[in-house]
Amino acid sequence: EAGGEGGEGGEDGEDGEGGDEKMVEAAEAGSAGEGEESGGEGSEEGSGGSGELEPNDAVVARWGRGAGKPYSAVVRSVDGRSAVVQFDCDLSECTLPISRVSPMPAAGALPGWLTVGQSLEAVDPYASGRPLVWHAATLLEARRGPREGADDGLRLWVRYRQSKLGQWLRRRHVREQGTVGASGDSDALSPSPATASGKKPAARKRLKAEP
């Protein structure tokens, strides 16, 4: 879900996705998935069925013929035995059988400041305008998807301190609390992030305020 600051779609496309790898044909993806499901592999890729998947979950989605290639994605919706996912590499969407979508595993071997529950600073990659602003946030989940080119697969679910909004980010969009950035972008902290673009609804959701 995250790419270059304010230019996500293009940078994600540079993570190793060629033209014929683009996931824009939902019909083809669905037919390939149906073949796998009928082949009896559903228990491996979707062990618990749709009950384990919810909108905004970070998942590994297999797309393509045969067993399919694994991609990092986010669940948009779940309906019976299928799920609509949005691929991180190019933000395209398609409907896949549940057998081809599995929760992204927890990430391990991370530095102490990336421990779940830690406070950190995060930048909203969907914010329009410059300079970019770092916001106080809390790390709620750390997961690891497939490595793809420059993308190490790490996905971090953070909750912004002031707005209570949550968002999946990559490593380059977070930093240790109190760190001074070296990129030249603004290091000022703001109480809440900019509103996410309506074109990328899977990128963030509103979380309930904790009591």
Short mmCIF file of C-alpha atoms in Angstrom, two decimals:
data_model
loop_
_atom_site.label_atom_id
_atom_site.label_comp_id
_atom_site.label_asym_id
_atom_site.label_seq_id
_atom_site.Cartn_x
_atom_site.Cartn_y
_atom_site.Cartn_z
CA GLU A 1 0.00 0.00 0.00
CA ALA A 2 2.68 2.35 0.33
CA GLY A 3 5.00 3.72 -2.21
CA GLY A 4 6.97 6.89 -2.74
CA GLU A 5 5.77 9.83 -0.73
CA GLY A 6 2.71 10.99 -2.59
CA GLY A 7 3.54 8.89 -5.68
CA GLU A 8 2.73 5.42 -4.59
CA GLY A 9 1.33 3.83 -7.69
CA GLY A 10 4.40 4.51 -9.79
CA GLU A 11 6.97 3.42 -7.25
CA ASP A 12 5.16 0.26 -6.39
CA GLY A 13 5.18 -0.62 -10.04
CA GLU A 14 8.98 -0.46 -9.93
CA ASP A 15 9.19 -3.21 -7.35
CA GLY A 16 9.58 -5.80 -10.04
CA GLU A 17 6.23 -6.05 -11.82
CA GLY A 18 6.48 -6.44 -15.60
CA GLY A 19 3.69 -5.69 -18.03
CA ASP A 20 2.38 -9.24 -18.33
CA GLU A 21 2.50 -9.58 -14.54
CA LYS A 22 0.02 -6.76 -14.03
CA MET A 23 -3.08 -7.91 -12.20
CA VAL A 24 -5.81 -6.08 -14.02
CA GLU A 25 -7.88 -8.93 -15.44
CA ALA A 26 -10.21 -10.06 -12.67
CA ALA A 27 -11.86 -12.59 -14.94
CA GLU A 28 -8.61 -14.35 -15.73
CA ALA A 29 -7.54 -14.33 -12.10
CA GLY A 30 -10.86 -15.75 -11.05
CA SER A 31 -10.82 -18.55 -13.58
CA ALA A 32 -7.30 -19.54 -12.62
CA GLY A 33 -8.30 -19.58 -8.97
CA GLU A 34 -11.35 -21.70 -9.65
CA GLY A 35 -9.17 -24.29 -11.28
CA GLU A 36 -6.98 -24.48 -8.21
CA GLU A 37 -9.93 -24.70 -5.86
CA SER A 38 -11.45 -27.59 -7.77
CA GLY A 39 -8.04 -29.25 -7.72
CA GLY A 40 -8.24 -29.67 -3.96
CA GLU A 41 -5.65 -27.12 -2.82
CA GLY A 42 -8.11 -24.97 -0.92
CA SER A 43 -7.17 -26.35 2.48
CA GLU A 44 -3.58 -25.13 2.06
CA GLU A 45 -4.23 -21.54 1.03
CA GLY A 46 -7.46 -20.74 2.84
CA SER A 47 -7.37 -23.00 5.85
CA GLY A 48 -10.18 -21.36 7.76
CA GLY A 49 -12.41 -20.00 4.99
CA SER A 50 -13.75 -16.45 4.80
CA GLY A 51 -14.35 -16.33 8.55
CA GLU A 52 -10.64 -15.59 9.05
CA LEU A 53 -10.53 -12.69 6.58
CA GLU A 54 -11.85 -9.18 7.13
CA PRO A 55 -11.66 -5.94 5.13
CA ASN A 56 -8.27 -4.22 5.45
CA ASP A 57 -6.48 -7.45 6.42
CA ALA A 58 -2.96 -7.73 4.97
CA VAL A 59 -2.84 -10.97 2.98
CA VAL A 60 -0.82 -13.06 0.56
CA ALA A 61 -2.85 -13.47 -2.63
CA ARG A 62 -1.95 -15.99 -5.32
CA TRP A 63 -2.69 -14.80 -8.82
CA GLY A 64 -2.06 -16.46 -12.17
CA ARG A 65 -2.30 -19.87 -13.73
CA GLY A 66 -1.52 -23.08 -11.92
CA ALA A 67 -0.63 -22.55 -8.27
CA GLY A 68 -0.30 -18.82 -8.92
CA LYS A 69 2.37 -16.37 -7.83
CA PRO A 70 2.15 -14.89 -4.29
CA TYR A 71 1.65 -11.14 -3.98
CA SER A 72 1.16 -8.80 -1.05
CA ALA A 73 -2.38 -7.43 -0.98
CA VAL A 74 -5.11 -5.98 1.21
CA VAL A 75 -8.63 -7.36 1.50
CA ARG A 76 -11.32 -5.01 0.22
CA SER A 77 -14.31 -7.26 0.91
CA VAL A 78 -15.24 -10.87 1.55
CA ASP A 79 -18.32 -12.56 0.13
CA GLY A 80 -18.88 -16.24 0.77
CA ARG A 81 -16.07 -18.21 -0.85
CA SER A 82 -14.42 -15.27 -2.61
CA ALA A 83 -12.59 -12.09 -1.64
CA VAL A 84 -11.88 -8.84 -3.44
CA VAL A 85 -8.24 -7.89 -2.90
CA GLN A 86 -6.16 -4.87 -3.85
CA PHE A 87 -2.58 -5.70 -4.85
CA ASP A 88 0.16 -3.56 -3.31
CA CYS A 89 2.35 -3.58 -6.43
CA ASP A 90 0.00 -1.62 -8.69
CA LEU A 91 -3.20 -1.04 -6.65
CA SER A 92 -5.25 -3.10 -9.11
CA GLU A 93 -8.10 -5.21 -7.75
CA CYS A 94 -9.58 -8.59 -8.54
CA THR A 95 -11.85 -11.22 -7.04
CA LEU A 96 -10.15 -14.44 -5.95
CA PRO A 97 -11.40 -17.65 -4.34
CA ILE A 98 -10.74 -17.81 -0.61
CA SER A 99 -8.42 -20.73 -1.33
CA ARG A 100 -6.01 -18.27 -2.94
CA VAL A 101 -5.97 -15.71 -0.14
CA SER A 102 -4.26 -16.26 3.22
CA PRO A 103 -3.41 -13.93 6.13
CA MET A 104 0.04 -12.41 5.91
CA PRO A 105 2.25 -14.00 8.60
CA ALA A 106 3.64 -12.01 11.50
CA ALA A 107 7.03 -10.42 10.89
CA GLY A 108 9.98 -11.47 13.00
CA ALA A 109 13.55 -10.23 13.59
CA LEU A 110 12.61 -6.55 13.81
CA PRO A 111 14.38 -3.85 15.83
CA GLY A 112 13.01 -3.09 19.28
CA TRP A 113 11.34 0.15 18.25
CA LEU A 114 9.21 -1.84 15.78
CA THR A 115 7.74 -4.01 18.53
CA VAL A 116 3.95 -4.07 18.52
CA GLY A 117 2.65 -1.45 20.94
CA GLN A 118 5.63 0.89 20.54
CA SER A 119 5.22 4.57 19.79
CA LEU A 120 6.82 5.80 16.57
CA GLU A 121 6.47 8.42 13.87
CA ALA A 122 4.80 7.78 10.52
CA VAL A 123 4.32 9.66 7.28
CA ASP A 124 1.13 9.32 5.25
CA PRO A 125 2.19 8.23 1.71
CA TYR A 126 -1.18 9.37 0.35
CA ALA A 127 -0.90 12.93 1.62
CA SER A 128 -1.13 15.47 -1.16
CA GLY A 129 1.26 18.36 -1.04
CA ARG A 130 4.68 19.10 0.40
CA PRO A 131 6.47 19.16 2.69
CA LEU A 132 5.68 15.73 4.06
CA VAL A 133 4.80 15.68 7.74
CA TRP A 134 5.63 13.01 10.31
CA HIS A 135 2.87 12.10 12.76
CA ALA A 136 2.86 10.52 16.20
CA ALA A 137 1.52 6.95 15.90
CA THR A 138 1.43 3.53 17.56
CA LEU A 139 2.41 0.25 15.90
CA LEU A 140 -0.40 -2.30 16.17
CA GLU A 141 0.70 -5.05 13.73
CA ALA A 142 3.87 -6.08 11.89
CA ARG A 143 3.51 -8.60 9.05
CA ARG A 144 5.71 -9.91 6.27
CA GLY A 145 4.55 -10.65 2.74
CA PRO A 146 6.47 -11.96 -0.27
CA ARG A 147 9.69 -10.19 -1.22
CA GLU A 148 9.41 -8.55 -4.62
CA GLY A 149 12.32 -6.57 -6.02
CA ALA A 150 13.12 -3.68 -3.69
CA ASP A 151 10.07 -4.50 -1.56
CA ASP A 152 11.10 -6.55 1.49
CA GLY A 153 7.46 -7.49 2.15
CA LEU A 154 7.24 -5.77 5.55
CA ARG A 155 3.82 -4.26 6.28
CA LEU A 156 3.16 -2.18 9.40
CA TRP A 157 -0.33 -1.33 10.65
CA VAL A 158 -0.13 1.94 12.58
CA ARG A 159 -2.75 4.01 14.37
CA TYR A 160 -2.26 7.75 14.27
CA ARG A 161 -2.32 9.14 17.78
CA GLN A 162 -4.67 12.07 17.27
CA SER A 163 -7.11 10.98 14.55
CA LYS A 164 -7.35 7.29 15.58
CA LEU A 165 -7.05 6.35 11.90
CA GLY A 166 -5.18 3.20 10.93
CA GLN A 167 -3.04 2.59 7.84
CA TRP A 168 -0.77 -0.09 6.38
CA LEU A 169 2.70 1.31 5.76
CA ARG A 170 6.09 0.07 4.60
CA ARG A 171 9.38 0.41 6.43
CA ARG A 172 10.33 3.65 4.70
CA HIS A 173 7.17 5.35 5.97
CA VAL A 174 7.98 4.97 9.68
CA ARG A 175 10.85 5.98 11.91
CA GLU A 176 11.84 5.70 15.54
CA GLN A 177 10.25 8.29 17.80
CA GLY A 178 12.44 11.38 18.03
CA THR A 179 14.47 10.56 14.92
CA VAL A 180 15.60 13.45 12.70
CA GLY A 181 15.06 12.60 9.04
CA ALA A 182 17.84 13.00 6.51
CA SER A 183 15.72 13.35 3.37
CA GLY A 184 15.19 17.08 3.58
CA ASP A 185 11.45 16.71 4.06
CA SER A 186 9.79 18.42 6.98
CA ASP A 187 10.49 16.78 10.32
CA ALA A 188 7.69 18.62 12.08
CA LEU A 189 5.10 16.52 13.85
CA SER A 190 1.45 17.23 13.24
CA PRO A 191 -1.40 16.01 15.47
CA SER A 192 -3.19 14.21 12.64
CA PRO A 193 -2.48 13.03 9.08
CA ALA A 194 -4.01 14.30 5.89
CA THR A 195 -7.15 12.63 4.63
CA ALA A 196 -6.48 9.60 2.44
CA SER A 197 -7.33 9.74 -1.25
CA GLY A 198 -10.75 8.36 -2.12
CA LYS A 199 -9.09 6.39 -4.94
CA LYS A 200 -7.32 4.14 -2.45
CA PRO A 201 -10.00 3.09 0.06
CA ALA A 202 -8.12 -0.05 1.09
CA ALA A 203 -5.19 1.99 2.31
CA ARG A 204 -6.71 3.11 5.57
CA LYS A 205 -9.78 2.81 7.72
CA ARG A 206 -11.16 4.57 10.78
CA LEU A 207 -10.53 2.75 14.01
CA LYS A 208 -12.72 2.98 17.06
CA ALA A 209 -11.33 5.27 19.71
CA GLU A 210 -10.13 3.34 22.71
CA PRO A 211 -11.73 4.27 26.05
#
